[in-house]
Coordinates of C-alpha atoms (C1' of nucleotides) in Angstrom, one line a residue:
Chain A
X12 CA 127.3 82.2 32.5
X13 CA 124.4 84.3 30.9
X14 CA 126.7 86.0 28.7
X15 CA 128.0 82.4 27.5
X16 CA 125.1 81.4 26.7
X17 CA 124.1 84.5 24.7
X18 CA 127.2 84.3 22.4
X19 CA 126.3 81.2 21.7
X20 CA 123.0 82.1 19.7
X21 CA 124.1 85.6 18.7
X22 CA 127.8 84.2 17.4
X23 CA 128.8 88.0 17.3
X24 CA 132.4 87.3 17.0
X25 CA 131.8 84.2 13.7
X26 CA 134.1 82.0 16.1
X27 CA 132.9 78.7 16.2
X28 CA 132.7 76.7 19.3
X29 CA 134.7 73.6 19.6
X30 CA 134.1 72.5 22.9
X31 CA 130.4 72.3 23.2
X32 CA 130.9 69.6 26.1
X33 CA 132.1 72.9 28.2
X34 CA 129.8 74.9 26.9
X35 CA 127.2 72.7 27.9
X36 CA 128.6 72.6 31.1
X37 CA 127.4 76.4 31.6
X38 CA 124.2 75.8 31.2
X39 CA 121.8 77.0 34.0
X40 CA 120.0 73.6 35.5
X41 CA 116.7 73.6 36.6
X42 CA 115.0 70.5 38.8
X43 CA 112.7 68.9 36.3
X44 CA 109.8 66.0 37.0
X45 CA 107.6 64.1 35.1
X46 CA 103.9 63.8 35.9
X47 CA 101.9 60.5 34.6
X48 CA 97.9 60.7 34.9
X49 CA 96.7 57.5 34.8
X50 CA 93.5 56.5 33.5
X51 CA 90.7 53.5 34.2
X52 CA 87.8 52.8 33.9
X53 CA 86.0 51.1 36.3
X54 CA 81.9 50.5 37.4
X55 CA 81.5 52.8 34.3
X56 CA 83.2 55.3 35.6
X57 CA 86.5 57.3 34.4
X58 CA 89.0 56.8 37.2
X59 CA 92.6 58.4 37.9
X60 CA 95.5 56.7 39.9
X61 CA 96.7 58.9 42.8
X62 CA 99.0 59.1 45.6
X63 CA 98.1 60.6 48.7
X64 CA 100.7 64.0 48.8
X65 CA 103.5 63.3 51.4
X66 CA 103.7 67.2 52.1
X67 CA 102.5 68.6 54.8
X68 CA 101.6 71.5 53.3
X69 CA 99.2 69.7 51.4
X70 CA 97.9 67.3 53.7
X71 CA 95.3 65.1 52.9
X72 CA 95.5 66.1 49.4
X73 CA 96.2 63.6 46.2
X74 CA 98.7 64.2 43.4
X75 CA 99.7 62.6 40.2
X76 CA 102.3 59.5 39.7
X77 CA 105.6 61.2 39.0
X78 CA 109.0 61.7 39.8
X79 CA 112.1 63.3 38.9
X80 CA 113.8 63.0 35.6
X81 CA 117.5 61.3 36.6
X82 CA 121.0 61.9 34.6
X83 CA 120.6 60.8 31.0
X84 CA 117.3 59.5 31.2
X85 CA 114.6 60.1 28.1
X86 CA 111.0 62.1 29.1
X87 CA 109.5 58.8 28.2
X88 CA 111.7 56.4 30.1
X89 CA 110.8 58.1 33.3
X90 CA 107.4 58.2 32.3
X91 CA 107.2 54.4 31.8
X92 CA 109.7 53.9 35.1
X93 CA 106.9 55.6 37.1
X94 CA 104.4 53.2 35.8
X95 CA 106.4 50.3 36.2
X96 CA 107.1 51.1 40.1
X97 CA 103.4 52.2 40.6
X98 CA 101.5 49.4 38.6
X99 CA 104.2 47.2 38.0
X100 CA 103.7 47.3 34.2
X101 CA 104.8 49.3 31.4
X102 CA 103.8 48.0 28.0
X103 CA 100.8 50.5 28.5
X104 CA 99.6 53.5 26.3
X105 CA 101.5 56.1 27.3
X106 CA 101.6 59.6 25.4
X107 CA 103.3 63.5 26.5
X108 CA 100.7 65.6 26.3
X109 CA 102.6 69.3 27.5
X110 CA 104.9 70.9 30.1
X111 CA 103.4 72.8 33.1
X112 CA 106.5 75.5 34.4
X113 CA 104.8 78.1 36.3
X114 CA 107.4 79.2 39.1
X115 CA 105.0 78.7 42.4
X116 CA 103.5 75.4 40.7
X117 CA 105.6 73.6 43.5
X118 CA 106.0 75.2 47.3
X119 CA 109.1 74.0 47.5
X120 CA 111.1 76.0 44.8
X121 CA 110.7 76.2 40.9
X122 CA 110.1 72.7 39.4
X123 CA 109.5 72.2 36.1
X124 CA 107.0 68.9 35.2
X125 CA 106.5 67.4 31.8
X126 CA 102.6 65.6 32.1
X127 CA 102.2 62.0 30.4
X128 CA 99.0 60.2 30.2
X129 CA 98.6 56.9 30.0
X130 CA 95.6 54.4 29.6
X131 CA 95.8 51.1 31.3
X132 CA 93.0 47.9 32.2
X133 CA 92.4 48.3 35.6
X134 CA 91.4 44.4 35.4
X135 CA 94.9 43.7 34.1
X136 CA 96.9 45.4 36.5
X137 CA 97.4 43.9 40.1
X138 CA 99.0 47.2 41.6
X139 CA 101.6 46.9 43.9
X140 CA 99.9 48.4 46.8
X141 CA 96.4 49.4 46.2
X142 CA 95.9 51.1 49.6
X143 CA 95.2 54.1 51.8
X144 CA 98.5 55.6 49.9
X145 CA 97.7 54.7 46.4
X146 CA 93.8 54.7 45.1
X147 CA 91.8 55.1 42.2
X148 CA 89.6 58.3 41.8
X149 CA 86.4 59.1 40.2
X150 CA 87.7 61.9 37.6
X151 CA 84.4 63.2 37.8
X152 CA 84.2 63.6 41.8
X153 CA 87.8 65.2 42.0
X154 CA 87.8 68.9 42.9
X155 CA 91.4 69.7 44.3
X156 CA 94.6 68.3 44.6
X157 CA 98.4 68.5 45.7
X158 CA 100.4 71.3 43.5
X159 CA 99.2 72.1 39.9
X160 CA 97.8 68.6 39.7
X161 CA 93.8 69.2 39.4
X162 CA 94.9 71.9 36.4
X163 CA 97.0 69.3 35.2
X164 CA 94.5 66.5 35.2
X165 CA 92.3 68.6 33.9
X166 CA 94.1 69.4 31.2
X167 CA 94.9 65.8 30.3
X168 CA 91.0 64.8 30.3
X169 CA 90.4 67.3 27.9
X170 CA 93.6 66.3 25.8
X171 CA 92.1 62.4 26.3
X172 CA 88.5 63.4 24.7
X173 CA 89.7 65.2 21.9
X174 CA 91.9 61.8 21.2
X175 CA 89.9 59.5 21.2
X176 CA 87.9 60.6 18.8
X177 CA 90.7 60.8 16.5
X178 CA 92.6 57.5 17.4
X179 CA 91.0 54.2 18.9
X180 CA 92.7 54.7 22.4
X181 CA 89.8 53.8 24.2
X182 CA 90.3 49.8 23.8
X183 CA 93.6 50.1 26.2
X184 CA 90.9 50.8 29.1
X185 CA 89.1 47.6 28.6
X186 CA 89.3 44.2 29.0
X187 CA 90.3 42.1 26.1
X188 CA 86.9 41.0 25.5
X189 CA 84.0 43.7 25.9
X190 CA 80.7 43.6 24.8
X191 CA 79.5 47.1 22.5
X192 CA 77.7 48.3 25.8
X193 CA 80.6 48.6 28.0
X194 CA 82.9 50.2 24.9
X195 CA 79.9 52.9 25.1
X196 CA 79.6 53.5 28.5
X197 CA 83.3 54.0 28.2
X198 CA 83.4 56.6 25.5
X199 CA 80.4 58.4 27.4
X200 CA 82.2 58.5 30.5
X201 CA 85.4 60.2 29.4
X202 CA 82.9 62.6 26.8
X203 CA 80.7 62.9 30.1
X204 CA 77.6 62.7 27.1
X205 CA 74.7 60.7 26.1
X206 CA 75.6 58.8 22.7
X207 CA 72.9 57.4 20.2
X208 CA 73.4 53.2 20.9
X209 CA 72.6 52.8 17.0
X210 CA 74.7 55.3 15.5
X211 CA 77.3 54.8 18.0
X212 CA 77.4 50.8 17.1
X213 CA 77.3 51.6 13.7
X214 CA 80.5 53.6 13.8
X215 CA 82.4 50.8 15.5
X216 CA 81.0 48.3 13.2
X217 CA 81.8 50.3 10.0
X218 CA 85.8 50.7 11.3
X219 CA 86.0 47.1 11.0
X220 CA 88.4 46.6 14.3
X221 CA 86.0 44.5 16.2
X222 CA 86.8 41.0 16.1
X223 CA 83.5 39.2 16.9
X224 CA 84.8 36.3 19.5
X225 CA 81.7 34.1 19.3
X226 CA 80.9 35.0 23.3
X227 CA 78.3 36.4 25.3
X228 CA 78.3 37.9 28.8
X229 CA 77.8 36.3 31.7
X230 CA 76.4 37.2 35.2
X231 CA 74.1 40.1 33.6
X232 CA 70.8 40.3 35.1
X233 CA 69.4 40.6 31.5
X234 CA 69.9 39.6 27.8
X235 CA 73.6 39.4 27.8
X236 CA 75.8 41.1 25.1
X237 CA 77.7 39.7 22.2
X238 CA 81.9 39.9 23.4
X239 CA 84.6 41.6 21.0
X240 CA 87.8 42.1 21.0
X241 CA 89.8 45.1 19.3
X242 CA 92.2 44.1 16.3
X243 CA 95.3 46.0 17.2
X244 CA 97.3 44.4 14.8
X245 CA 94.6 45.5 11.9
X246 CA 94.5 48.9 13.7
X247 CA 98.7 49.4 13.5
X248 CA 98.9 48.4 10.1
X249 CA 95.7 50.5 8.9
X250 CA 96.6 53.5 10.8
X251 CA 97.1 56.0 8.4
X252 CA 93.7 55.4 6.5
X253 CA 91.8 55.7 9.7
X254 CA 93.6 58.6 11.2
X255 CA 95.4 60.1 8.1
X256 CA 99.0 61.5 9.2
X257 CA 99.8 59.1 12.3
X258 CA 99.9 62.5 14.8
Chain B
X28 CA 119.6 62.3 46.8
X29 CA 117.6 59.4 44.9
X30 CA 117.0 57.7 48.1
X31 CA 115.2 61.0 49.5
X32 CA 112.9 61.5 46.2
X33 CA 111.6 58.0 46.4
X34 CA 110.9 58.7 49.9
X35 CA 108.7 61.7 49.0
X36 CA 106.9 59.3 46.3
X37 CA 106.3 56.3 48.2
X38 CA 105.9 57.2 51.9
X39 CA 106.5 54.5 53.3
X40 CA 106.9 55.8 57.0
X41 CA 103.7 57.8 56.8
X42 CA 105.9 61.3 57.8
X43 CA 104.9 64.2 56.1
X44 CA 107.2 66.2 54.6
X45 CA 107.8 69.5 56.2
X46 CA 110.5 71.4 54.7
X47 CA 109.5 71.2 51.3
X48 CA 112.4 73.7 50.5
X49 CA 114.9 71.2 51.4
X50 CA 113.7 68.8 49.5
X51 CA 113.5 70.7 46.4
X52 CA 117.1 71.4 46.8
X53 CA 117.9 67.7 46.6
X54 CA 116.1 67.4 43.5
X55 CA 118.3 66.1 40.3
X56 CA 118.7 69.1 38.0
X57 CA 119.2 69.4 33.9
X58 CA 120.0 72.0 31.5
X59 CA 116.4 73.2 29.9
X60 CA 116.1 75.0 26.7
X61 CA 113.2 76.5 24.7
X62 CA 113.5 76.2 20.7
X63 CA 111.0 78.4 19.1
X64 CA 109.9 77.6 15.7
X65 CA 109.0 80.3 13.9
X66 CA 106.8 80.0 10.5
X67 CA 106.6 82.8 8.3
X68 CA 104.7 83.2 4.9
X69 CA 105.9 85.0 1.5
X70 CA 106.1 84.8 -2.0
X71 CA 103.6 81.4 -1.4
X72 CA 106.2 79.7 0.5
X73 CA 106.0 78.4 4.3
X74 CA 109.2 80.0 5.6
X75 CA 111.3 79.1 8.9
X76 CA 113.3 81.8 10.5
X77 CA 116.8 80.2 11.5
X78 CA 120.0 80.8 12.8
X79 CA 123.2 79.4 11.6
X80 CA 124.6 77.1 14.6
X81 CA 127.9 78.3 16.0
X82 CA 128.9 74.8 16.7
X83 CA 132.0 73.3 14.9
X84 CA 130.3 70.5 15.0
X85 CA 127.5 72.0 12.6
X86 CA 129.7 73.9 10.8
X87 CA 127.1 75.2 8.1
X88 CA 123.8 74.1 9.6
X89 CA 121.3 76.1 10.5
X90 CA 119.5 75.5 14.0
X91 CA 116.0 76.7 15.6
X92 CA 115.7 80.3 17.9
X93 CA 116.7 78.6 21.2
X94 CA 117.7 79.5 24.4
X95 CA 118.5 78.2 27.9
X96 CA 115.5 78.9 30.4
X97 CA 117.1 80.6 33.3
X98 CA 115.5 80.8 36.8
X99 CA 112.3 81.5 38.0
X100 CA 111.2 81.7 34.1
X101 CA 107.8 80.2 32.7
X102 CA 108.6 78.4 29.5
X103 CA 106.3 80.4 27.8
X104 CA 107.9 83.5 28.6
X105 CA 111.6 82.1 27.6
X106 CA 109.7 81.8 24.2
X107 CA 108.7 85.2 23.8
X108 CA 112.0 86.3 25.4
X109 CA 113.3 84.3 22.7
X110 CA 110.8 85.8 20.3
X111 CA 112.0 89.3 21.2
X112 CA 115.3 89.3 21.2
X113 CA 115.1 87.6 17.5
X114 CA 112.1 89.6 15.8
X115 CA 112.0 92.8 18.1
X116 CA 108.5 91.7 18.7
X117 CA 106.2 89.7 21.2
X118 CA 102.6 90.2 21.0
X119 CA 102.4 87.2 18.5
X120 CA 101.2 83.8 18.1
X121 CA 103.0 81.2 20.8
X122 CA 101.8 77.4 21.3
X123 CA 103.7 75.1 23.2
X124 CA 104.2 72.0 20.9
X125 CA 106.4 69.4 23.4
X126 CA 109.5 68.2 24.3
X127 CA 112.4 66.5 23.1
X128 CA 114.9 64.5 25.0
X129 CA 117.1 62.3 23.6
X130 CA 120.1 62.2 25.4
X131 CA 122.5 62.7 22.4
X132 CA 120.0 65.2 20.8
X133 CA 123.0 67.7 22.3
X134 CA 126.5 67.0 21.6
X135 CA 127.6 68.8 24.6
X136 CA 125.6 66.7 27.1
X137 CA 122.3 65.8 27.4
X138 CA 119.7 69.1 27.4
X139 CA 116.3 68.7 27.2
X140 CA 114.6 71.3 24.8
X141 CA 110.9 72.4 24.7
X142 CA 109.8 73.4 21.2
X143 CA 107.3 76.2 20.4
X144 CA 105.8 77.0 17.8
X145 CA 105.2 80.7 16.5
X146 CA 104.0 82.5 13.4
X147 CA 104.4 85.7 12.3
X148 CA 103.2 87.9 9.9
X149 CA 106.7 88.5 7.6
X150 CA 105.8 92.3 6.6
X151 CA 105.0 93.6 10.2
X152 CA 108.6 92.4 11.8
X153 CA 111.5 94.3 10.8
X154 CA 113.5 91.6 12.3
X155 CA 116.7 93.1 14.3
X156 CA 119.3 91.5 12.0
X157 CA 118.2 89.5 8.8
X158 CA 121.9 88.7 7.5
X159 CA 123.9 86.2 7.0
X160 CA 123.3 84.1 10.1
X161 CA 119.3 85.1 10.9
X162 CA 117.4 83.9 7.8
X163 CA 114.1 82.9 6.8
X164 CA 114.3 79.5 5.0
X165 CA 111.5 77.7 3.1
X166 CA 110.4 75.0 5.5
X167 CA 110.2 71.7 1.7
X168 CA 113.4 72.7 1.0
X169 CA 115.4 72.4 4.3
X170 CA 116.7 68.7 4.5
X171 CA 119.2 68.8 7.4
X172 CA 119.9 70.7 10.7
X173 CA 122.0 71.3 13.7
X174 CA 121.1 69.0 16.9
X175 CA 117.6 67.3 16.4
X176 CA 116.2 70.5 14.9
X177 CA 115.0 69.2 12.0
X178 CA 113.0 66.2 13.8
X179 CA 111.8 69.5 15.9
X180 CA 110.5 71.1 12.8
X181 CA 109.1 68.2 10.9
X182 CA 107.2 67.6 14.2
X183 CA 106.1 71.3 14.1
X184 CA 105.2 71.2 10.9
X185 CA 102.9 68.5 11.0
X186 CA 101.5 70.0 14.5
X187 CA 100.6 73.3 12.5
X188 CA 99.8 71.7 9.7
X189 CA 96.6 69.6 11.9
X190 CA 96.1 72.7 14.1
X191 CA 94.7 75.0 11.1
X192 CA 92.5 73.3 10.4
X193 CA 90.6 72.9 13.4
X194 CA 91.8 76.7 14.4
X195 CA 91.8 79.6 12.0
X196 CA 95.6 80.4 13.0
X197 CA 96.4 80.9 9.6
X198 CA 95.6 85.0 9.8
X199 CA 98.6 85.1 11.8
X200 CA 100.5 85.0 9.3
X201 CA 99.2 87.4 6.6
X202 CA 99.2 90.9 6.2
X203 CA 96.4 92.8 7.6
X204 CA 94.7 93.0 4.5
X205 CA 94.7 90.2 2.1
X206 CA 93.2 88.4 -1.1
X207 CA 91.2 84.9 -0.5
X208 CA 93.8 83.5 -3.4
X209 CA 96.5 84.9 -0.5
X210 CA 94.3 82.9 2.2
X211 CA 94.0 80.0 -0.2
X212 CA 98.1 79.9 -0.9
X213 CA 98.4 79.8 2.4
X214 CA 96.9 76.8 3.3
X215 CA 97.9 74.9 0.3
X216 CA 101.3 75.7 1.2
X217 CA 101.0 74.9 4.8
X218 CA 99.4 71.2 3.6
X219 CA 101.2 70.9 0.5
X220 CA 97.6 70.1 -1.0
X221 CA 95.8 71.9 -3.6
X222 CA 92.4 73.2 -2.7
X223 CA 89.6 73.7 -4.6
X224 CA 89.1 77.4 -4.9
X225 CA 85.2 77.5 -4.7
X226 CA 84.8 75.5 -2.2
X227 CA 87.6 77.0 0.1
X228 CA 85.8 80.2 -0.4
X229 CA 82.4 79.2 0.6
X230 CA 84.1 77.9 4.0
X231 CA 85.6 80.9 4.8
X232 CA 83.3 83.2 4.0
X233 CA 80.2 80.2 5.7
X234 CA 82.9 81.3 9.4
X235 CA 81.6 84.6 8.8
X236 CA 84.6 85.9 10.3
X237 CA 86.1 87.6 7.2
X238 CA 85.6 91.4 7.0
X239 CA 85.3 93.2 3.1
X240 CA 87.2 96.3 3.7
X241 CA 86.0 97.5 0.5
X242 CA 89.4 97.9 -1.2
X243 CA 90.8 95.6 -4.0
X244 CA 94.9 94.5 -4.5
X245 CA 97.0 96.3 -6.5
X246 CA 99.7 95.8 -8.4
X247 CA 98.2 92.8 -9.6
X248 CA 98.9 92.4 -13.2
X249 CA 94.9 90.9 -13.8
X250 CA 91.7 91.2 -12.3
X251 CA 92.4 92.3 -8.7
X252 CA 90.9 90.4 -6.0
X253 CA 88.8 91.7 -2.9
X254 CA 90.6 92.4 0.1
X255 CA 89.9 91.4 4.0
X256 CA 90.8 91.5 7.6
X257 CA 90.2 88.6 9.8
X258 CA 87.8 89.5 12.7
X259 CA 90.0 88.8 15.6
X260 CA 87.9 90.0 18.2
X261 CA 84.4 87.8 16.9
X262 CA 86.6 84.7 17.1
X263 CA 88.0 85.1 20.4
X264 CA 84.1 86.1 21.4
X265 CA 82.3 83.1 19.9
X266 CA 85.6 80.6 19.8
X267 CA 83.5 78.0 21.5
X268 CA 81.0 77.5 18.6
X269 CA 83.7 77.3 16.0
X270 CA 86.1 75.3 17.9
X271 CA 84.0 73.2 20.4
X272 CA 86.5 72.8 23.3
X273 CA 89.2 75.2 23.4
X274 CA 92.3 73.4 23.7
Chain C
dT4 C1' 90.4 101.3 -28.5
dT5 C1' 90.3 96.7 -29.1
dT6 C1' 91.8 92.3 -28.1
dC7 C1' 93.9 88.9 -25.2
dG8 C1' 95.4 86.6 -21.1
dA9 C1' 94.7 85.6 -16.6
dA10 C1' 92.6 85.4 -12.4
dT11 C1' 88.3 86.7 -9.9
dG12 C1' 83.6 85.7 -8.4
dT13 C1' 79.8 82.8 -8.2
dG14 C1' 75.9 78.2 -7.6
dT15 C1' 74.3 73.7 -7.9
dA16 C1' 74.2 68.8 -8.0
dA17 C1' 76.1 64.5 -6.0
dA18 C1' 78.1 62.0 -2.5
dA19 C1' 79.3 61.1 2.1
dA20 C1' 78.8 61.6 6.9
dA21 C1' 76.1 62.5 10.9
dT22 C1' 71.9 62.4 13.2
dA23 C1' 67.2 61.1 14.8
dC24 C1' 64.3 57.7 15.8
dA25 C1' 61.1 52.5 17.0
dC26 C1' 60.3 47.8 17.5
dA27 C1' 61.0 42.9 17.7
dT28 C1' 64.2 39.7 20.3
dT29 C1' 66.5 37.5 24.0
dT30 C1' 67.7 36.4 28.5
dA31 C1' 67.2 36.3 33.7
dA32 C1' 64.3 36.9 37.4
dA33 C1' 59.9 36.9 39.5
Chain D
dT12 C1' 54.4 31.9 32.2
dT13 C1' 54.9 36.5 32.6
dT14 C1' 57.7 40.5 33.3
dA15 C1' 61.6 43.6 33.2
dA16 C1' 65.5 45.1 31.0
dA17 C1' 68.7 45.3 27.8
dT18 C1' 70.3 43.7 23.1
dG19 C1' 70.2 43.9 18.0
dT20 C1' 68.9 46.1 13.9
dG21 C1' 67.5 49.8 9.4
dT22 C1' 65.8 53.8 7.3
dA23 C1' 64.7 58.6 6.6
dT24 C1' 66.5 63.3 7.3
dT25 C1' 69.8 66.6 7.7
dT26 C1' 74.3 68.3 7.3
dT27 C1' 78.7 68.4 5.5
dT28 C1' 81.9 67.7 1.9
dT29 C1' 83.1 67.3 -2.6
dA30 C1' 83.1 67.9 -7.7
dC31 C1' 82.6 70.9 -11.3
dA32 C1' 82.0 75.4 -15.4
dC33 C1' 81.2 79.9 -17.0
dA34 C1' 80.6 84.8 -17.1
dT35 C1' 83.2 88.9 -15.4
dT36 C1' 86.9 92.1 -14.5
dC37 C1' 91.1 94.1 -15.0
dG38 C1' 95.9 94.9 -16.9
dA39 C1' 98.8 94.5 -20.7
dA40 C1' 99.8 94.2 -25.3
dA41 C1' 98.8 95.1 -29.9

DNA sequence: TTTCGAATGTGTAAAAAATACACATTTAAA
DNA sequence: TTTAAATGTGTATTTTTTACACATTCGAAA
């Protein structure tokens, strides 16, 4: 099979393979899963959907949303079939962000797992079954978990503050209206900083996506907040002059 | 086999799973590839090492450095398998860039390919074979490809093209010694951009991370330039401060 | 050896972006 | 009516980025 496989790069003889569909066939197969962290944010807090580990071996333990990749199926199709069984939406941000492959990653034999991450409005999104099986976590508060997962969520937080400071994801966290306090609390929770409330209004005021909705917020024990909402359609359209190449 | 991996996920009967070996087994598998690609610099031109695809179907296209991962293998080390087997070295620049799935990116069946992206330094690697079927290509003028290849580089381009400029990976693929005109053609033709020359030297030499080696070009028919070598081991010391997070 | 062509090496001014920082206003609650 | 707490706002400073020109050095050609 190996040796297949090699003459098909190195092409030592100059023959020219006409039946890839049996070369294909050849191929070594390896068991392959894709891995969706879910963000929140909720109580001002970044939060991660999990589900408890059905191993025993890691009992009481929490993993990431995933499942395996079926015949035929696209990376991002499983992705977004997770969501939709877990949260029963899919018209979510949803983004890969990289393959994790080391060989002991899963006790059970060498799996493979491509890692998504995806944003979603807690508010928004009555979950099928938010229960002793499926909760969300404080990112922050999370130490361990089933498999590779912590090193994988880990990884995708980082991945997460380094973009959204590029690209405007944050809005997909939070409700449709939002007052300029709560978009800051959001950003300093995934940037686990203090931000400058001036400067940090300022910035969102200069990129012009804030629709002012003519609201204020209610039930706040104080002088309530003026309500935005993001202007996605000004966002797609303007992308490239905010972001420069769309990457 | 479906039935059992939703099991796994969703738990309904609250039974943990013991033989986590078994269920592995069960597991859906798919043919996995890596496709390295591999940027090279000289005579000012980005450059793309190829291989001519032995498919009839691409009957004179040229295809990435690819190959099946086989068992037990990290991705990253199919890449530098890859890496050595093609250039007779290893010890060189490897990022994992992400995957690609389409499930007619293969016309033998779907395989799902994880791209990386390398760069070498042209004069170091006496590559094994550079001939007919292994060649380095210059990455503006290629407009076609075997498979999805030349999405895959496009992608990778644009990926490398972001990544220098937040990491000095450039150095990778110069000589040793070098000119700041060879540092500046570099980048211009990694962006496609002219640079101001002044002001790309005052960056460079602001990173402090250029070394005078006290030696001048030759050969050059005008005023010879300085020469440098790029402090590899202050960058990986003080990466933090130049990069902020490293990822 | 002189001249010419071509690229090197260098600094400053202007503009833009990021940062630091304080006070009057509004509302709910006491 | 007073108090507490958070909102809303502008300017000065620093840092970073950009624009821009001329003297110098070397090789090549005359």
């Amino acid at each position: 099979m190996k040796n297949i496989v090699r003459k098909m790069n190195e092409n030592k003889t100059g023959h020219l393979v006409k039946d890839h569909k049996r070369l294909v066939e050849t191929y070594p197969k390896v068991p392959l899963t894709v891995d969706c962290v879910v963000f929140g944010f909720e109580e001002n807090e970044l939060k991660v959907l999990l589900i408890r580990s059905d191993l025993a071996v890691f009992d009481g333990l929490w993993s990431l949303l995933g499942d395996n990749v079926v015949d035929n199926e696209e990376l991002d199709d499983a992705a977004y079939r997770i969501l939709r069984e877990r949260t029963g939406m899919d018209d979510v941000y949803l983004d890969q962000v990289r393959s994790f492959s080391h060989p002991s990653r899963h006790p059970g034999g060498r799996v493979i797992t491509v890692a998504y991450c995806s944003l979603i409005n807690i508010q928004h999104h009555h979950l099928k079954r938010l229960d002793h099986e499926l909760h969300w976590h404080n990112v922050q508060s999370l130490t361990s978990m089933a498999f590779d997962h912590f090193e994988i969520l880990t990884y995708c937080h980082k991945w997460l503050q380094k973009r959204i400071q590029e690209h405007p994801l944050g809005f997909n966290l939070l409700p449709d209206k939002f007052s300029l306090r709560e978009l800051q609390n959001l950003y300093e929770a995934i940037l686990n900083l203090q931000l400058d409330r001036r400067n940090f209004r300022k910035k969102f005021a200069s990129m012009g996506l804030l629709i002012d909705v003519n609201e204020i917020e209610t039930d706040v024990p104080h002088r309530p907040g003026k309500l935005y909402k993001f202007d996605f359609d000004k966002y797609e359209k303007n992308k490239r002059k905010w972001i420069g190449v769309d990457f």
